[in-house]
Backbone as JSON Lines, residues from 0, in Angstrom:
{"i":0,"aa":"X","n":[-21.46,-11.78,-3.08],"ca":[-22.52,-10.86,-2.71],"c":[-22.22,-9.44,-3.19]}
{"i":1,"aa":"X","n":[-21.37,-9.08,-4.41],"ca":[-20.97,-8.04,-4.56],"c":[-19.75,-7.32,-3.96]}
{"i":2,"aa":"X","n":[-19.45,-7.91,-2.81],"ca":[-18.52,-7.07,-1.81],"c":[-16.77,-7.4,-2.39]}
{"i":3,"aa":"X","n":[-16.04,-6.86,-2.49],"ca":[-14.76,-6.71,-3.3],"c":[-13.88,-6.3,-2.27]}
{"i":4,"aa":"X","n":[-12.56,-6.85,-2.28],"ca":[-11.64,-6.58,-1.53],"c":[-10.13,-6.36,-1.7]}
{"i":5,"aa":"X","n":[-9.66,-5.35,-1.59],"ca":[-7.89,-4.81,-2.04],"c":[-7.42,-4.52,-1.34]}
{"i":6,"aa":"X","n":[-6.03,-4.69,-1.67],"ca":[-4.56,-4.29,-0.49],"c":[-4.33,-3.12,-0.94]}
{"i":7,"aa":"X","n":[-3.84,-1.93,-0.47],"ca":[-3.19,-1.12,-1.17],"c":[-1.99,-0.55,-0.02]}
{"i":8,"aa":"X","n":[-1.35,-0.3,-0.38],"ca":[0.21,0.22,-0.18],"c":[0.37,1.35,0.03]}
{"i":9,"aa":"X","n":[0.31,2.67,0.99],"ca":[0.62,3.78,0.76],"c":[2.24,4.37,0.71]}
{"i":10,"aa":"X","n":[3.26,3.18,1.08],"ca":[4.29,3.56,1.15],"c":[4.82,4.53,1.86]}
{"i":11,"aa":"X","n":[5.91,4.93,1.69],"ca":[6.62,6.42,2.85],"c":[6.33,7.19,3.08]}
{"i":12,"aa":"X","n":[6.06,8.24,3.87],"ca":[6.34,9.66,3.6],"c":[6.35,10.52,4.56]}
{"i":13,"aa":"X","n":[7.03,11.24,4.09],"ca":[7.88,12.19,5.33],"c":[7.23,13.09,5.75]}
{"i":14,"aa":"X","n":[6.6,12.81,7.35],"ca":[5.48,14.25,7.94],"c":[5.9,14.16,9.21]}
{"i":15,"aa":"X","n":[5.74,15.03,10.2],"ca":[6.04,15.37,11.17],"c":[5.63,14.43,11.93]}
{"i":16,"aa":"X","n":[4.48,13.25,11.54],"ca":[4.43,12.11,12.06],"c":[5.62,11.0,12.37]}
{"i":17,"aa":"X","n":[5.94,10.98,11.05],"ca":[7.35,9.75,11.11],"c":[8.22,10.19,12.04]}
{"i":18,"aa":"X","n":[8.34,11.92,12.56],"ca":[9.73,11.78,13.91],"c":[9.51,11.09,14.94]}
{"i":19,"aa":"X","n":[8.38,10.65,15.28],"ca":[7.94,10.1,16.38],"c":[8.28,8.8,16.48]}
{"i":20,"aa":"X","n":[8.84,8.17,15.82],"ca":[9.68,6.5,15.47],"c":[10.39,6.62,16.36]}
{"i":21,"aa":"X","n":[11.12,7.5,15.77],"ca":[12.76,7.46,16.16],"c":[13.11,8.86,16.5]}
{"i":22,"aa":"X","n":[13.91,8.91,17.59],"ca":[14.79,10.39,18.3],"c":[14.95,11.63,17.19]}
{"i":23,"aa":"X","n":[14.8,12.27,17.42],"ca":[15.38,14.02,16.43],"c":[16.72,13.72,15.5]}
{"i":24,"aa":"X","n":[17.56,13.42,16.43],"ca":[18.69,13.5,16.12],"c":[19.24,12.95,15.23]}
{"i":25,"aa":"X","n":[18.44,11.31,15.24],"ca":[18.87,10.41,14.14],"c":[17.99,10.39,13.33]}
{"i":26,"aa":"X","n":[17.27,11.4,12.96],"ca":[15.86,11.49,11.34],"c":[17.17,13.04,11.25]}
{"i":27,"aa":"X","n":[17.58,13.57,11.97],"ca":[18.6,14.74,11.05],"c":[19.63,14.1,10.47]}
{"i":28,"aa":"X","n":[20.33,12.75,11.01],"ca":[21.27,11.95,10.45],"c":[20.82,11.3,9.05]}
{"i":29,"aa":"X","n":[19.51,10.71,9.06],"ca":[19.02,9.83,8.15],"c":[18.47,10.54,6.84]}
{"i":30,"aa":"X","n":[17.83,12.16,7.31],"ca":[17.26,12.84,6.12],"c":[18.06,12.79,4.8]}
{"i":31,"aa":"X","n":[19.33,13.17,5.06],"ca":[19.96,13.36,3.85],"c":[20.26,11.97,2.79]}
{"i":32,"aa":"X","n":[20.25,10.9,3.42],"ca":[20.59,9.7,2.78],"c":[18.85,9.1,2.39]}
{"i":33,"aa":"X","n":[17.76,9.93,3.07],"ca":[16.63,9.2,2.56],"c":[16.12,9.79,1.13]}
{"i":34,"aa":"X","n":[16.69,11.23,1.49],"ca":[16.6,12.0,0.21],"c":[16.88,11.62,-1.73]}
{"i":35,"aa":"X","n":[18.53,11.29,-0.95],"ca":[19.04,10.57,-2.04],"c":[18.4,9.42,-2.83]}
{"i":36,"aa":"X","n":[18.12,8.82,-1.12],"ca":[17.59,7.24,-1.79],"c":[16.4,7.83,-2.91]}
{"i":37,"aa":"X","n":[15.49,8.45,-2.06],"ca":[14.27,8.73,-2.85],"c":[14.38,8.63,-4.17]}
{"i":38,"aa":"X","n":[15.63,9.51,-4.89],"ca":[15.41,9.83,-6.48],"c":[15.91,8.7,-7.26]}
{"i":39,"aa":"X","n":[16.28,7.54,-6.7],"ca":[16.52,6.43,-7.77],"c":[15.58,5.15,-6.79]}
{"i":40,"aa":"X","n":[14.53,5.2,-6.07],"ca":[13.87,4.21,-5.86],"c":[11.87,4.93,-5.3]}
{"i":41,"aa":"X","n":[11.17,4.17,-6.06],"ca":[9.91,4.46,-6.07],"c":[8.93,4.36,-4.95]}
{"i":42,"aa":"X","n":[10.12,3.48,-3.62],"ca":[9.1,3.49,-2.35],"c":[9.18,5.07,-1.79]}
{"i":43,"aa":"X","n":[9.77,6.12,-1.96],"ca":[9.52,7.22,-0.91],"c":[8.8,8.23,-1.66]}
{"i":44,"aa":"X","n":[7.85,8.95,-1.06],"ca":[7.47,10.07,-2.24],"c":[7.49,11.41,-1.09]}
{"i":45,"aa":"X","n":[7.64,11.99,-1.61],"ca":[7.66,13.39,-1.3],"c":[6.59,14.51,-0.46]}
{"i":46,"aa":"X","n":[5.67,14.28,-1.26],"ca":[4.47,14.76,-0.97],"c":[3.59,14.26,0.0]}
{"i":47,"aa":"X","n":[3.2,14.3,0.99],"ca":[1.73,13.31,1.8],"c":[0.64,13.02,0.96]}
{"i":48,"aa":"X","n":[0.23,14.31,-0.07],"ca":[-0.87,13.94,-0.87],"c":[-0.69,12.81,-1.89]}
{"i":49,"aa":"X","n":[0.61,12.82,-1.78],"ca":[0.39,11.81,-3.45],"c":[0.51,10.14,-3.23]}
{"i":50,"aa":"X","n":[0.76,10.54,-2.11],"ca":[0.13,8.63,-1.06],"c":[-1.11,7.99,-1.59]}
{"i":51,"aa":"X","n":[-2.43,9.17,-1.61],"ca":[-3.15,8.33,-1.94],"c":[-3.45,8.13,-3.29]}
{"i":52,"aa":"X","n":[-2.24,8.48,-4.31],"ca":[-2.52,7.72,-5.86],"c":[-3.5,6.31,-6.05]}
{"i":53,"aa":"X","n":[-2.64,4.9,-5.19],"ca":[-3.08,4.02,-5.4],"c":[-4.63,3.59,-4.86]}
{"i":54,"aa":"X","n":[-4.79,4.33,-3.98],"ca":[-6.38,4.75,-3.39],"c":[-7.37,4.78,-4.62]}
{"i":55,"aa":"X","n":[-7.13,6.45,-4.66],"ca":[-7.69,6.66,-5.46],"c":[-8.29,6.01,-6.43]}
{"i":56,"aa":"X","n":[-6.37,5.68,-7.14],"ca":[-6.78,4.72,-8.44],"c":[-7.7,3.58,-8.21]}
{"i":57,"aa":"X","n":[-7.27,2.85,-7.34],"ca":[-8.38,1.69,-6.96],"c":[-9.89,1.69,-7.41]}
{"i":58,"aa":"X","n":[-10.06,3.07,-6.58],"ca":[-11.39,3.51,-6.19],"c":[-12.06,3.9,-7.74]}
{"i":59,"aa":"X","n":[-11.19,4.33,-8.7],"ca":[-11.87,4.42,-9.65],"c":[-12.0,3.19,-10.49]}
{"i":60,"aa":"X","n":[-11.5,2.53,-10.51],"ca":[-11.4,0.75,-11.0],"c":[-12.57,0.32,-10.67]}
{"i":61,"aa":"X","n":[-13.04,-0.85,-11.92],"ca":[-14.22,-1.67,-11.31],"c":[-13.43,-3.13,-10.91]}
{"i":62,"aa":"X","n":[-14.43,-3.19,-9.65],"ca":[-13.52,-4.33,-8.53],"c":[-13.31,-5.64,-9.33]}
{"i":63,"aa":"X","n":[-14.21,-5.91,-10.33],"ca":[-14.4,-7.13,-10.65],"c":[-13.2,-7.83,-11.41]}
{"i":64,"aa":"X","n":[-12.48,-6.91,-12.16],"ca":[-11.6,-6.38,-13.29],"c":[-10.32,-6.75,-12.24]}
{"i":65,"aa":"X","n":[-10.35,-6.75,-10.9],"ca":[-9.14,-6.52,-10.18],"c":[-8.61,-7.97,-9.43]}
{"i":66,"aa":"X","n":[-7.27,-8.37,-9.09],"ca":[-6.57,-9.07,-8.69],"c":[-6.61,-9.25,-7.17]}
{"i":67,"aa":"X","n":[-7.63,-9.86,-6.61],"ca":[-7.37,-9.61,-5.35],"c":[-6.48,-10.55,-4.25]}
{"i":68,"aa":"X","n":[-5.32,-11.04,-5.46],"ca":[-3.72,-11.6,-4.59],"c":[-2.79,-10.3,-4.99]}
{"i":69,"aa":"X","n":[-3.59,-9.5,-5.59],"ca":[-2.12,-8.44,-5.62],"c":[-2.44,-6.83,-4.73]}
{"i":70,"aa":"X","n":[-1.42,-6.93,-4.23],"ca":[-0.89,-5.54,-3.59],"c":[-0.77,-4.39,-4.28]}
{"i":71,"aa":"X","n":[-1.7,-3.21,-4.72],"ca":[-1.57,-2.01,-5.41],"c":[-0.71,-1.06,-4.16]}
{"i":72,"aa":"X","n":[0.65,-0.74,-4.74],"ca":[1.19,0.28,-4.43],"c":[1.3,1.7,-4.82]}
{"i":73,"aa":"X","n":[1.67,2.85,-4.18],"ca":[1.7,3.77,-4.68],"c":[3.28,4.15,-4.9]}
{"i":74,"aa":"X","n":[3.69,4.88,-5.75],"ca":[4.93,4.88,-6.28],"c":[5.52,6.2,-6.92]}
{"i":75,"aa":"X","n":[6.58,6.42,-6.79],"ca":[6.79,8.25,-7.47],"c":[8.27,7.48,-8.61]}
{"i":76,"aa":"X","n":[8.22,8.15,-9.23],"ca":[9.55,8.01,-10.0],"c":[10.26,8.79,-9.87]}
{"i":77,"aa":"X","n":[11.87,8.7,-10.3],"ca":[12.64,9.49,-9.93],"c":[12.69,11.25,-10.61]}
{"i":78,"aa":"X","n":[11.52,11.46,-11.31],"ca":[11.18,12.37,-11.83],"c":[10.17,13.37,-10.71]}
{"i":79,"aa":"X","n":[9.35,12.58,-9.93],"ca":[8.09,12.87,-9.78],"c":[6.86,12.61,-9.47]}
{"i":80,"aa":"X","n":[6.71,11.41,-10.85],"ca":[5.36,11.47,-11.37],"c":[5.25,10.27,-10.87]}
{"i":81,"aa":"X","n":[3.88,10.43,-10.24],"ca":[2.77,9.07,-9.34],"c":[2.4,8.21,-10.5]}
{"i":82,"aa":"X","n":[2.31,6.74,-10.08],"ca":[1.93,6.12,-10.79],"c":[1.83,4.98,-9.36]}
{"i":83,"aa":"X","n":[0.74,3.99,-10.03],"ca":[0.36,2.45,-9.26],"c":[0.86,1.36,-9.68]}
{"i":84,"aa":"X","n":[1.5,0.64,-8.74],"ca":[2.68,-0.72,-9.6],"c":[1.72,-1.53,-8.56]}
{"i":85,"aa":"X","n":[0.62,-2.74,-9.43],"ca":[0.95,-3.84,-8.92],"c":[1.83,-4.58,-8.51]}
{"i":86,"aa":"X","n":[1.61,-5.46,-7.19],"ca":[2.65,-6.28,-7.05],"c":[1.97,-8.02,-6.26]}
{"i":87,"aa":"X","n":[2.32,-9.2,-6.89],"ca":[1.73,-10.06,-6.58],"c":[2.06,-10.66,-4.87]}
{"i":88,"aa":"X","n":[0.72,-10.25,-4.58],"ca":[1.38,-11.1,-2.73],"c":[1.84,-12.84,-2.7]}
{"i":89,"aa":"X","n":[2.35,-12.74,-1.79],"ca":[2.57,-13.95,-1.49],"c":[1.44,-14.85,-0.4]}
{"i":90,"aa":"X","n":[0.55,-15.16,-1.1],"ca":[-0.3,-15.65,-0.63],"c":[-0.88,-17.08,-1.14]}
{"i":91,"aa":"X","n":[-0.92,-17.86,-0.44],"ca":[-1.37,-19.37,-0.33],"c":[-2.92,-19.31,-0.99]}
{"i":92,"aa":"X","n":[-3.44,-19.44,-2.1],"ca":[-4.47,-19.26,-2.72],"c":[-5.65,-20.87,-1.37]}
{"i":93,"aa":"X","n":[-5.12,-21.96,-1.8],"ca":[-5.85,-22.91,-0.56],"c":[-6.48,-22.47,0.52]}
{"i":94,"aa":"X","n":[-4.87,-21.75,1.06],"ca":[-5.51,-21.22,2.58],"c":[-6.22,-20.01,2.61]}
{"i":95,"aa":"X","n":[-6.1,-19.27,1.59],"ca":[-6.83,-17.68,1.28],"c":[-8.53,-18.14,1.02]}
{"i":96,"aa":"X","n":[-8.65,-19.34,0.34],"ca":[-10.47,-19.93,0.27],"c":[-10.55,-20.53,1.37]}
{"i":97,"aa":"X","n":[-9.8,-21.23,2.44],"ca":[-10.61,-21.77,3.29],"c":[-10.64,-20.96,4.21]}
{"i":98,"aa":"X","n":[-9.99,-20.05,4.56],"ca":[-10.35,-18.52,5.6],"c":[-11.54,-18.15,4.94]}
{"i":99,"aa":"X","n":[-11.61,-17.81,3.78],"ca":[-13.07,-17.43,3.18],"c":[-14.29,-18.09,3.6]}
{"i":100,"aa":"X","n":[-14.32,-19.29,3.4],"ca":[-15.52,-20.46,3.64],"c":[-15.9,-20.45,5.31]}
{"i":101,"aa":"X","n":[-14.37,-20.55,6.2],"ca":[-14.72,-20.26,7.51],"c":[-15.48,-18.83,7.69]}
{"i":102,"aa":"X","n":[-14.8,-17.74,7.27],"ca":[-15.42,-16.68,7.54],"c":[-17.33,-16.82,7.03]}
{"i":103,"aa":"X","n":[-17.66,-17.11,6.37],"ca":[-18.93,-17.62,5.71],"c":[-19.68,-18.52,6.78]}
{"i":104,"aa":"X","n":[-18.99,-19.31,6.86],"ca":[-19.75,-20.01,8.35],"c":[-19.82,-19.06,9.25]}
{"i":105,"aa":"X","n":[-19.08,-18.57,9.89],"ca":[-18.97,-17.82,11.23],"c":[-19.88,-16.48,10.9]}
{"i":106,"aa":"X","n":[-20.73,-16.28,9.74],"ca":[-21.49,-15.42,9.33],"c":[-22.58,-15.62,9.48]}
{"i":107,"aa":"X","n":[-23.08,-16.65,9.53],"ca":[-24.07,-17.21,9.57],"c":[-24.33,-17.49,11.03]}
{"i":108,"aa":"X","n":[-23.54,-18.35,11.56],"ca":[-23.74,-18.53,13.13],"c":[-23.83,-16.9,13.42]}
């Protein structure tokens, strides 16, 4: 019926939200080692704004064109720079159409 559907990933990021997990004390313990991590791995980014890369990107994509067993993440490199890494879910294609077909019935009723 036209209607299109995606995962997307916003991944990490560090706002005055995330202290609320966990105690003060141990995000002052953890900052410095998340830091590090950050510059040689693409799940943490820096910025809040640049979360919604893979959004975005999505949003400018035509749906039809798109994978909808894969997970669009958003991603920084150890430079910086945003970019969107597909990634294939692990998903049971069988059971992913017959949730579909049920949902279709239960639309109708």
């Amino acid at each position: 019926q036209g209607l299109y559907s995606n995962v997307v990933c916003p991944g990490l990021v560090m706002t005055n939200m995330t202290y609320r997990i966990l105690p003060v004390f141990l995000w002052k313990l953890l900052m410095p080692i998340m830091w590090l991590v950050s510059g040689s791995t693409a799940v943490f980014v820096k910025a809040p704004l640049e979360r919604f890369a893979s959004s975005v990107w999505l949003f400018k994509q035509k749906p039809e064109y798109l994978d909808s067993l894969v997970k669009y993440h958003s991603c920084t490199s150890g430079l910086g720079k945003c970019y969107v890494e597909p990634r294939k879910m692990d998903v049971d294609e069988d059971t992913a159409e017959k949730f579909y077909q049920k949902l279709l019935e239960l639309e109708e009723q």
